[in-house]
mmCIF file of C-alpha atoms in Angstrom:
data_model
loop_
_atom_site.group_PDB
_atom_site.id
_atom_site.type_symbol
_atom_site.label_atom_id
_atom_site.label_comp_id
_atom_site.label_asym_id
_atom_site.label_seq_id
_atom_site.Cartn_x
_atom_site.Cartn_y
_atom_site.Cartn_z
ATOM 1 C CA UNK A 245 -3.918 113.164 19.826
ATOM 2 C CA UNK A 246 -7.187 112.762 17.908
ATOM 3 C CA UNK A 247 -7.335 109.139 19.052
ATOM 4 C CA UNK A 248 -6.820 110.183 22.673
ATOM 5 C CA UNK A 249 -9.741 112.606 22.391
ATOM 6 C CA UNK A 250 -11.942 109.780 21.076
ATOM 7 C CA UNK A 251 -10.922 107.727 24.102
ATOM 8 C CA UNK A 252 -11.876 110.553 26.453
ATOM 9 C CA UNK A 253 -15.310 110.822 24.822
ATOM 10 C CA UNK A 254 -15.922 107.108 25.360
ATOM 11 C CA UNK A 255 -14.648 107.315 28.939
ATOM 12 C CA UNK A 256 -17.328 109.906 29.668
ATOM 13 C CA UNK A 257 -20.040 107.745 28.103
ATOM 14 C CA UNK A 258 -18.929 104.745 30.156
ATOM 15 C CA UNK A 259 -18.364 106.744 33.374
ATOM 16 C CA UNK A 260 -14.667 105.904 33.596
ATOM 17 C CA UNK A 261 -12.473 108.479 35.370
ATOM 18 C CA UNK A 262 -9.042 107.044 34.576
ATOM 19 C CA UNK A 263 -7.770 104.791 31.797
ATOM 20 C CA UNK A 264 -4.436 103.136 32.600
ATOM 21 C CA UNK A 265 -2.486 101.430 29.827
ATOM 22 C CA UNK A 266 0.731 99.449 29.918
ATOM 23 C CA UNK A 267 3.289 99.020 27.108
ATOM 24 C CA UNK A 268 0.822 97.088 24.968
ATOM 25 C CA UNK A 269 -0.771 97.492 21.546
ATOM 26 C CA UNK A 270 -3.183 99.984 23.135
ATOM 27 C CA UNK A 271 -0.314 102.262 24.136
ATOM 28 C CA UNK A 272 1.165 101.994 20.637
ATOM 29 C CA UNK A 273 -2.210 102.814 19.079
ATOM 30 C CA UNK A 274 -2.572 106.025 21.085
ATOM 31 C CA UNK A 275 1.028 107.219 21.209
ATOM 32 C CA UNK A 276 3.163 105.417 18.635
ATOM 33 C CA UNK A 277 5.439 104.287 21.480
ATOM 34 C CA UNK A 278 6.315 100.613 21.631
ATOM 35 C CA UNK A 279 8.224 98.801 24.363
ATOM 36 C CA UNK A 280 8.157 95.429 26.078
ATOM 37 C CA UNK A 281 6.659 95.060 29.533
ATOM 38 C CA UNK A 282 9.407 94.766 32.107
ATOM 39 C CA UNK A 283 9.673 94.869 35.885
ATOM 40 C CA UNK A 284 9.511 98.685 36.092
ATOM 41 C CA UNK A 285 6.021 100.222 35.702
ATOM 42 C CA UNK A 286 5.622 102.067 32.387
ATOM 43 C CA UNK A 287 2.099 103.453 32.189
ATOM 44 C CA UNK A 288 0.031 105.802 30.057
ATOM 45 C CA UNK A 289 -2.641 107.457 32.188
ATOM 46 C CA UNK A 290 -5.620 109.225 30.658
ATOM 47 C CA UNK A 291 -8.295 111.233 32.461
ATOM 48 C CA UNK A 292 -10.828 113.760 31.180
ATOM 49 C CA UNK A 293 -8.458 116.582 32.074
ATOM 50 C CA UNK A 294 -4.990 115.149 31.448
ATOM 51 C CA UNK A 295 -2.872 112.600 29.581
ATOM 52 C CA UNK A 296 0.620 111.633 30.684
ATOM 53 C CA UNK A 297 3.147 108.844 31.005
ATOM 54 C CA UNK A 298 4.539 107.441 34.235
ATOM 55 C CA UNK A 299 7.903 106.027 33.240
ATOM 56 C CA UNK A 300 11.356 105.079 34.457
ATOM 57 C CA UNK A 301 13.845 107.939 33.995
ATOM 58 C CA UNK A 302 15.600 106.023 31.220
ATOM 59 C CA UNK A 303 12.604 106.552 28.872
ATOM 60 C CA UNK A 304 12.285 110.306 29.452
ATOM 61 C CA UNK A 305 13.958 111.494 26.239
ATOM 62 C CA UNK A 306 12.073 109.026 24.024
ATOM 63 C CA UNK A 307 8.678 109.906 25.456
ATOM 64 C CA UNK A 308 9.239 113.667 25.530
ATOM 65 C CA UNK A 309 9.773 113.574 21.754
ATOM 66 C CA UNK A 310 6.208 112.240 21.385
ATOM 67 C CA UNK A 311 4.808 115.503 22.817
ATOM 68 C CA UNK A 312 3.194 113.867 25.844
ATOM 69 C CA UNK A 313 3.676 114.949 29.444
ATOM 70 C CA UNK A 314 6.050 112.583 31.233
ATOM 71 C CA UNK A 315 6.408 111.940 34.958
ATOM 72 C CA UNK A 316 9.572 109.976 35.644
ATOM 73 C CA UNK A 317 10.933 108.067 38.595
ATOM 74 C CA UNK A 318 14.333 106.641 39.400
ATOM 75 C CA UNK A 319 15.211 103.193 40.658
ATOM 76 C CA UNK A 320 14.481 103.000 44.370
ATOM 77 C CA UNK A 321 11.594 105.491 44.244
ATOM 78 C CA UNK A 322 7.942 104.521 44.657
ATOM 79 C CA UNK A 323 6.517 105.391 41.225
ATOM 80 C CA UNK A 324 2.913 105.549 42.426
ATOM 81 C CA UNK A 325 3.694 108.411 44.833
ATOM 82 C CA UNK A 326 4.565 110.501 41.777
ATOM 83 C CA UNK A 327 1.035 110.544 40.398
ATOM 84 C CA UNK A 328 -2.186 111.978 41.730
ATOM 85 C CA UNK A 329 -5.059 109.593 41.154
ATOM 86 C CA UNK A 330 -7.910 110.093 43.588
ATOM 87 C CA UNK A 331 -8.992 107.063 45.542
ATOM 88 C CA UNK A 332 -12.467 105.667 45.055
ATOM 89 C CA UNK A 333 -12.732 106.563 41.372
ATOM 90 C CA UNK A 334 -13.722 104.446 38.378
ATOM 91 C CA UNK A 335 -10.636 103.010 36.666
ATOM 92 C CA UNK A 336 -10.151 101.065 33.441
ATOM 93 C CA UNK A 337 -6.953 98.995 33.352
ATOM 94 C CA UNK A 338 -5.266 97.512 30.306
ATOM 95 C CA UNK A 339 -6.368 93.883 29.953
ATOM 96 C CA UNK A 340 -2.841 92.644 29.265
ATOM 97 C CA UNK A 341 -1.035 94.700 31.894
ATOM 98 C CA UNK A 342 0.968 92.385 34.127
ATOM 99 C CA UNK A 343 -1.059 91.306 37.143
ATOM 100 C CA UNK A 344 1.685 92.542 39.499
ATOM 101 C CA UNK A 345 1.121 96.117 38.305
ATOM 102 C CA UNK A 346 -2.664 95.726 38.395
ATOM 103 C CA UNK A 347 -2.494 94.565 42.014
ATOM 104 C CA UNK A 348 -0.292 97.557 42.914
ATOM 105 C CA UNK A 349 -2.733 99.968 41.267
ATOM 106 C CA UNK A 350 -5.705 98.430 43.068
ATOM 107 C CA UNK A 351 -3.953 98.651 46.431
ATOM 108 C CA UNK A 352 -2.804 102.240 45.970
ATOM 109 C CA UNK A 353 -5.898 103.790 44.407
ATOM 110 C CA UNK A 354 -8.726 101.562 45.742
ATOM 111 C CA UNK A 355 -11.087 102.210 42.830
ATOM 112 C CA UNK A 356 -14.832 102.212 43.343
ATOM 113 C CA UNK A 357 -15.227 100.425 40.022
ATOM 114 C CA UNK A 358 -12.785 98.487 37.862
ATOM 115 C CA UNK A 359 -13.375 97.779 34.169
ATOM 116 C CA UNK A 360 -11.332 96.363 31.319
ATOM 117 C CA UNK A 361 -9.674 98.969 29.120
ATOM 118 C CA UNK A 362 -10.687 96.865 26.123
ATOM 119 C CA UNK A 363 -14.314 97.910 26.709
ATOM 120 C CA UNK A 364 -13.215 101.362 25.574
ATOM 121 C CA UNK A 365 -10.282 100.660 23.279
ATOM 122 C CA UNK A 366 -11.947 98.004 21.118
ATOM 123 C CA UNK A 367 -14.718 100.422 20.131
ATOM 124 C CA UNK A 368 -12.155 102.716 18.527
ATOM 125 C CA UNK A 369 -9.639 100.179 17.251
ATOM 126 C CA UNK A 370 -12.219 98.010 15.440
ATOM 127 C CA UNK A 371 -12.884 100.821 12.956
ATOM 128 C CA UNK A 372 -9.664 101.315 11.027
ATOM 129 C CA UNK A 373 -8.454 104.603 9.608
ATOM 130 C CA UNK A 374 -7.429 104.719 5.951
ATOM 131 C CA UNK A 375 -3.732 104.886 6.785
ATOM 132 C CA UNK A 376 -4.034 101.762 8.953
ATOM 133 C CA UNK A 377 -5.593 99.845 6.058
ATOM 134 C CA UNK A 378 -2.893 101.135 3.721
ATOM 135 C CA UNK A 379 -0.129 99.980 6.072
ATOM 136 C CA UNK A 380 -1.640 96.496 6.326
ATOM 137 C CA UNK A 381 -1.966 96.354 2.539
ATOM 138 C CA UNK A 382 1.730 97.172 2.213
ATOM 139 C CA UNK A 383 2.517 94.494 4.783
ATOM 140 C CA UNK A 384 0.519 91.965 2.779
ATOM 141 C CA UNK A 385 2.577 92.673 -0.335
ATOM 142 C CA UNK A 386 5.735 91.889 1.650
ATOM 143 C CA UNK A 387 4.225 88.710 3.107
ATOM 144 C CA UNK A 388 2.968 87.445 -0.242
ATOM 145 C CA UNK A 389 6.233 88.210 -2.051
ATOM 146 C CA UNK A 390 8.128 86.322 0.649
ATOM 147 C CA UNK A 391 5.760 83.361 0.359
ATOM 148 C CA UNK A 392 6.210 83.059 -3.421
ATOM 149 C CA UNK A 393 9.992 83.275 -3.007
ATOM 150 C CA UNK A 394 9.871 80.516 -0.392
ATOM 151 C CA UNK A 395 8.075 78.167 -2.790
ATOM 152 C CA UNK A 396 11.307 78.018 -4.794
ATOM 153 C CA UNK A 397 13.220 76.235 -2.006
ATOM 154 C CA UNK A 398 10.671 73.480 -1.347
ATOM 155 C CA UNK A 399 12.001 70.056 -2.266
ATOM 156 C CA UNK A 400 11.989 66.524 -0.922
ATOM 157 C CA UNK A 401 13.928 66.228 2.311
ATOM 158 C CA UNK A 402 13.624 69.828 3.491
ATOM 159 C CA UNK A 403 11.955 70.105 6.904
ATOM 160 C CA UNK A 404 8.923 72.111 7.950
ATOM 161 C CA UNK A 405 11.106 74.101 10.338
ATOM 162 C CA UNK A 406 13.652 74.903 7.636
ATOM 163 C CA UNK A 407 10.898 76.255 5.383
ATOM 164 C CA UNK A 408 9.414 78.310 8.234
ATOM 165 C CA UNK A 409 12.821 79.771 9.079
ATOM 166 C CA UNK A 410 13.532 80.631 5.453
ATOM 167 C CA UNK A 411 10.150 82.354 5.145
ATOM 168 C CA UNK A 412 10.850 84.462 8.250
ATOM 169 C CA UNK A 413 14.193 85.539 6.784
ATOM 170 C CA UNK A 414 12.504 86.554 3.533
ATOM 171 C CA UNK A 415 10.103 88.753 5.506
ATOM 172 C CA UNK A 416 13.006 90.751 6.936
ATOM 173 C CA UNK A 417 14.868 90.917 3.620
ATOM 174 C CA UNK A 418 11.739 92.282 1.948
ATOM 175 C CA UNK A 419 11.206 95.062 4.472
ATOM 176 C CA UNK A 420 9.095 93.712 7.335
ATOM 177 C CA UNK A 421 9.900 94.503 10.969
ATOM 178 C CA UNK A 422 9.362 90.872 11.886
ATOM 179 C CA UNK A 423 6.627 88.263 12.091
ATOM 180 C CA UNK A 424 3.127 88.844 13.444
ATOM 181 C CA UNK A 425 3.332 85.264 14.757
ATOM 182 C CA UNK A 426 5.711 82.364 14.218
ATOM 183 C CA UNK A 427 4.909 81.005 10.738
ATOM 184 C CA UNK A 428 3.021 77.717 10.751
ATOM 185 C CA UNK A 429 4.398 75.394 8.080
ATOM 186 C CA UNK A 430 3.033 71.857 8.421
ATOM 187 C CA UNK A 431 2.906 68.961 5.994
ATOM 188 C CA UNK A 432 1.131 65.670 5.354
ATOM 189 C CA UNK A 433 -0.862 64.399 8.324
ATOM 190 C CA UNK A 434 0.457 67.282 10.456
ATOM 191 C CA UNK A 435 -1.858 69.621 8.528
ATOM 192 C CA UNK A 436 -4.912 68.205 10.328
ATOM 193 C CA UNK A 437 -3.790 70.088 13.471
ATOM 194 C CA UNK A 438 -4.513 73.783 12.767
ATOM 195 C CA UNK A 439 -2.071 75.342 15.228
ATOM 196 C CA UNK A 440 0.679 72.738 15.283
ATOM 197 C CA UNK A 441 4.066 74.455 15.156
ATOM 198 C CA UNK A 442 6.517 73.572 12.420
ATOM 199 C CA UNK A 443 8.481 70.416 13.199
ATOM 200 C CA UNK A 444 11.577 68.591 11.978
ATOM 201 C CA UNK A 445 9.368 66.411 9.760
ATOM 202 C CA UNK A 446 10.851 66.115 6.270
ATOM 203 C CA UNK A 447 8.716 66.956 3.260
ATOM 204 C CA UNK A 448 8.141 64.108 0.844
ATOM 205 C CA UNK A 449 6.661 64.025 -2.643
ATOM 206 C CA UNK A 450 2.860 63.977 -2.571
ATOM 207 C CA UNK A 451 2.677 65.946 0.696
ATOM 208 C CA UNK A 452 0.416 68.929 0.993
ATOM 209 C CA UNK A 453 1.871 71.808 2.994
ATOM 210 C CA UNK A 454 -0.096 74.418 4.924
ATOM 211 C CA UNK A 455 1.470 77.882 5.164
ATOM 212 C CA UNK A 456 -0.103 80.170 7.794
ATOM 213 C CA UNK A 457 1.991 83.338 7.934
ATOM 214 C CA UNK A 458 2.045 87.071 8.603
ATOM 215 C CA UNK A 459 4.390 90.007 8.996
ATOM 216 C CA UNK A 460 4.687 92.994 11.272
ATOM 217 C CA UNK A 461 5.019 96.158 9.219
ATOM 218 C CA UNK A 462 5.047 99.652 10.740
ATOM 219 C CA UNK A 463 3.459 98.192 13.851
ATOM 220 C CA UNK A 464 0.608 96.376 12.096
ATOM 221 C CA UNK A 465 -0.040 92.684 11.473
ATOM 222 C CA UNK A 466 -1.021 90.561 8.493
ATOM 223 C CA UNK A 467 -2.335 86.982 8.375
ATOM 224 C CA UNK A 468 -2.681 84.661 5.366
ATOM 225 C CA UNK A 469 -3.008 80.902 4.799
ATOM 226 C CA UNK A 470 -2.323 78.998 1.589
ATOM 227 C CA UNK A 471 -2.073 75.337 0.560
ATOM 228 C CA UNK A 472 0.960 73.974 -1.299
ATOM 229 C CA UNK A 473 1.529 70.512 -2.769
ATOM 230 C CA UNK A 474 4.878 68.914 -3.577
ATOM 231 C CA UNK A 475 3.832 67.225 -6.771
ATOM 232 C CA UNK A 476 0.220 66.763 -7.905
ATOM 233 C CA UNK A 477 -2.297 66.683 -5.022
ATOM 234 C CA UNK A 478 -4.516 63.648 -4.507
ATOM 235 C CA UNK A 479 -8.161 63.597 -5.572
ATOM 236 C CA UNK A 480 -9.215 63.624 -1.907
ATOM 237 C CA UNK A 481 -7.164 66.756 -1.278
ATOM 238 C CA UNK A 482 -8.593 68.486 -4.351
ATOM 239 C CA UNK A 483 -12.153 67.597 -3.291
ATOM 240 C CA UNK A 484 -11.773 69.020 0.219
ATOM 241 C CA UNK A 485 -9.904 72.048 -1.092
ATOM 242 C CA UNK A 486 -12.771 72.980 -3.413
ATOM 243 C CA UNK A 487 -15.276 72.759 -0.547
ATOM 244 C CA UNK A 488 -13.160 75.037 1.643
ATOM 245 C CA UNK A 489 -12.596 77.435 -1.246
ATOM 246 C CA UNK A 490 -16.339 77.687 -1.884
ATOM 247 C CA UNK A 491 -17.011 78.318 1.808
ATOM 248 C CA UNK A 492 -14.318 80.970 1.962
ATOM 249 C CA UNK A 493 -15.467 82.816 -1.153
ATOM 250 C CA UNK A 494 -19.130 82.816 -0.111
ATOM 251 C CA UNK A 495 -18.291 84.001 3.407
ATOM 252 C CA UNK A 496 -16.149 86.817 2.011
ATOM 253 C CA UNK A 497 -18.947 87.900 -0.326
ATOM 254 C CA UNK A 498 -21.462 87.902 2.536
ATOM 255 C CA UNK A 499 -19.399 90.249 4.731
ATOM 256 C CA UNK A 500 -21.321 93.424 3.919
ATOM 257 C CA UNK A 501 -22.007 96.361 6.196
ATOM 258 C CA UNK A 502 -24.827 95.623 8.633
ATOM 259 C CA UNK A 503 -24.644 91.832 8.652
ATOM 260 C CA UNK A 504 -23.896 90.259 12.012
ATOM 261 C CA UNK A 505 -20.477 88.635 12.250
ATOM 262 C CA UNK A 506 -22.106 85.385 13.375
ATOM 263 C CA UNK A 507 -24.085 85.320 10.119
ATOM 264 C CA UNK A 508 -20.862 85.479 8.094
ATOM 265 C CA UNK A 509 -19.590 82.555 10.144
ATOM 266 C CA UNK A 510 -22.862 80.742 9.451
ATOM 267 C CA UNK A 511 -22.354 81.076 5.689
ATOM 268 C CA UNK A 512 -18.985 79.307 5.770
ATOM 269 C CA UNK A 513 -20.143 76.748 8.318
ATOM 270 C CA UNK A 514 -23.319 75.986 6.389
ATOM 271 C CA UNK A 515 -21.496 75.215 3.147
ATOM 272 C CA UNK A 516 -19.030 72.904 4.858
ATOM 273 C CA UNK A 517 -21.883 71.166 6.713
ATOM 274 C CA UNK A 518 -23.809 70.746 3.439
ATOM 275 C CA UNK A 519 -20.994 68.602 2.089
ATOM 276 C CA UNK A 520 -20.955 66.492 5.262
ATOM 277 C CA UNK A 521 -17.915 67.943 7.014
ATOM 278 C CA UNK A 522 -19.546 70.215 9.582
ATOM 279 C CA UNK A 523 -17.882 68.451 12.506
ATOM 280 C CA UNK A 524 -14.476 68.829 10.826
ATOM 281 C CA UNK A 525 -14.615 72.636 10.873
ATOM 282 C CA UNK A 526 -13.258 73.100 14.380
ATOM 283 C CA UNK A 527 -12.632 76.832 14.798
ATOM 284 C CA UNK A 528 -14.255 80.199 14.099
ATOM 285 C CA UNK A 529 -14.357 81.550 10.556
ATOM 286 C CA UNK A 530 -12.155 84.571 11.214
ATOM 287 C CA UNK A 531 -10.962 87.390 13.427
ATOM 288 C CA UNK A 532 -10.257 91.090 13.349
ATOM 289 C CA UNK A 533 -6.697 92.158 12.696
ATOM 290 C CA UNK A 534 -4.719 95.357 13.130
ATOM 291 C CA UNK A 535 -1.873 96.078 15.517
ATOM 292 C CA UNK A 536 -2.638 92.713 17.115
ATOM 293 C CA UNK A 537 -2.946 89.709 14.857
ATOM 294 C CA UNK A 538 -6.112 88.685 16.725
ATOM 295 C CA UNK A 539 -8.500 91.425 17.797
ATOM 296 C CA UNK A 540 -12.186 92.254 17.472
ATOM 297 C CA UNK A 541 -14.437 91.721 15.579
ATOM 298 C CA UNK A 542 -14.509 87.924 15.683
ATOM 299 C CA UNK A 543 -16.238 86.076 12.853
ATOM 300 C CA UNK A 544 -17.626 83.442 15.177
ATOM 301 C CA UNK A 545 -20.942 81.667 15.930
ATOM 302 C CA UNK A 546 -21.539 83.614 19.148
ATOM 303 C CA UNK A 547 -20.337 87.068 18.054
ATOM 304 C CA UNK A 548 -23.427 89.217 17.499
ATOM 305 C CA UNK A 549 -21.932 92.582 16.548
ATOM 306 C CA UNK A 550 -22.597 93.871 13.062
ATOM 307 C CA UNK A 551 -19.950 94.351 10.404
ATOM 308 C CA UNK A 552 -19.190 98.036 9.815
ATOM 309 C CA UNK A 553 -17.317 100.072 7.239
ATOM 310 C CA UNK A 554 -13.543 100.190 7.806
ATOM 311 C CA UNK A 555 -13.434 96.944 9.781
ATOM 312 C CA UNK A 556 -10.582 94.623 8.799
ATOM 313 C CA UNK A 557 -10.807 90.884 9.460
ATOM 314 C CA UNK A 558 -9.801 87.469 8.162
ATOM 315 C CA UNK A 559 -11.959 84.785 6.581
ATOM 316 C CA UNK A 560 -10.352 81.368 7.126
ATOM 317 C CA UNK A 561 -12.634 78.307 7.105
ATOM 318 C CA UNK A 562 -11.039 74.876 7.204
ATOM 319 C CA UNK A 563 -11.686 71.148 7.172
ATOM 320 C CA UNK A 564 -9.462 68.854 9.255
ATOM 321 C CA UNK A 565 -9.390 65.072 8.868
ATOM 322 C CA UNK A 566 -7.387 63.587 11.772
ATOM 323 C CA UNK A 567 -4.388 61.449 10.809
ATOM 324 C CA UNK A 568 -4.954 62.386 7.139
ATOM 325 C CA UNK A 569 -4.757 66.073 6.245
ATOM 326 C CA UNK A 570 -6.309 69.488 6.760
ATOM 327 C CA UNK A 571 -7.157 72.322 4.396
ATOM 328 C CA UNK A 572 -7.519 76.017 5.256
ATOM 329 C CA UNK A 573 -7.581 79.154 3.100
ATOM 330 C CA UNK A 574 -7.248 82.572 4.727
ATOM 331 C CA UNK A 575 -7.470 86.091 3.368
ATOM 332 C CA UNK A 576 -7.806 89.553 4.851
ATOM 333 C CA UNK A 577 -10.903 91.606 4.052
ATOM 334 C CA UNK A 578 -11.991 95.145 4.800
ATOM 335 C CA UNK A 579 -15.363 96.789 4.295
ATOM 336 C CA UNK A 580 -15.623 99.936 2.170
ATOM 337 C CA UNK A 581 -18.842 101.693 1.128
ATOM 338 C CA UNK A 582 -20.793 98.773 2.541
ATOM 339 C CA UNK A 583 -19.038 96.066 0.536
ATOM 340 C CA UNK A 584 -16.176 93.635 1.254
ATOM 341 C CA UNK A 585 -12.816 94.362 -0.371
ATOM 342 C CA UNK A 586 -10.291 91.541 -0.670
ATOM 343 C CA UNK A 587 -6.854 92.673 0.479
ATOM 344 C CA UNK A 588 -4.832 89.649 -0.666
ATOM 345 C CA UNK A 589 -3.597 89.251 -4.230
ATOM 346 C CA UNK A 590 -2.389 85.627 -4.076
ATOM 347 C CA UNK A 591 -4.475 83.159 -6.047
ATOM 348 C CA UNK A 592 -6.615 80.847 -3.925
ATOM 349 C CA UNK A 593 -5.702 77.632 -5.760
ATOM 350 C CA UNK A 594 -3.326 74.919 -4.558
ATOM 351 C CA UNK A 595 0.272 75.925 -5.300
ATOM 352 C CA UNK A 596 1.911 72.888 -6.929
ATOM 353 C CA UNK A 597 5.728 72.832 -6.734
#
């Protein structure tokens, strides 16, 4: 409930009368309740004076156990007639609520002002509590253990997809709830495409392999990238790897309290540009992470907010040479007592198998 009270304080500052959340990461953050969006409205409604759920009858027992007020409706009833939201008020609606529900809410309550719920929620969620950081650290241990176990099955002839599937299974066996995103395992020339999904391409000796992976653990996400080589890597690969490693280390070290996120991005980008590969670094340097695998703050050229204590984010510069190969290294970092703390324990070198 402490988080809900923080939300109410921000609502007052931003002159928002009602905050309406769907079954998204925002709802989980405030209540601990997680569910997929479906065709029946399932909403958490917060005002200065009240907090309650509007939910199908079938969720009543689950939600009551969370110590929130619950207003239920049965199939065939109009759910919006069950709640009393005054027309013409200022409403913040969950950014990722299905548009069908948003349209219904706009028609029924005709707000005088409509804002994104993220304008309130991101202010709170960007600053992590100690238990959130601890959960993500535990998730990282599971992810890293699973990665090292997966290295043992890499051999000539195995496919990218087979490796990705094996890694996902190891996550579950080691205690994760699931994946924070489908693992990206690409090899050879496929590695020059940062978000290419794993394919049926077979691994051959001399290939480098990019692993971009993360788990879901107790509702929170992790995200890590490492480079693997089947057999000794080429001199070209080693050269590019060392540039990326330098950029990543320097960017991590620069991420102190008070620096603007865009300046951290500039550190990584400047090093890569110095070596002549500025145009081959084709994405931002990093992103915040928590319940969602991508959330604010963004370590990007146009993101002006300052880094603060208890923020958690990734640092993941890369160089991508089309038709040849790509290199990326990614770690999670949080800021404590003004200084960056590295959350990963995996070595940053190329893993040769």
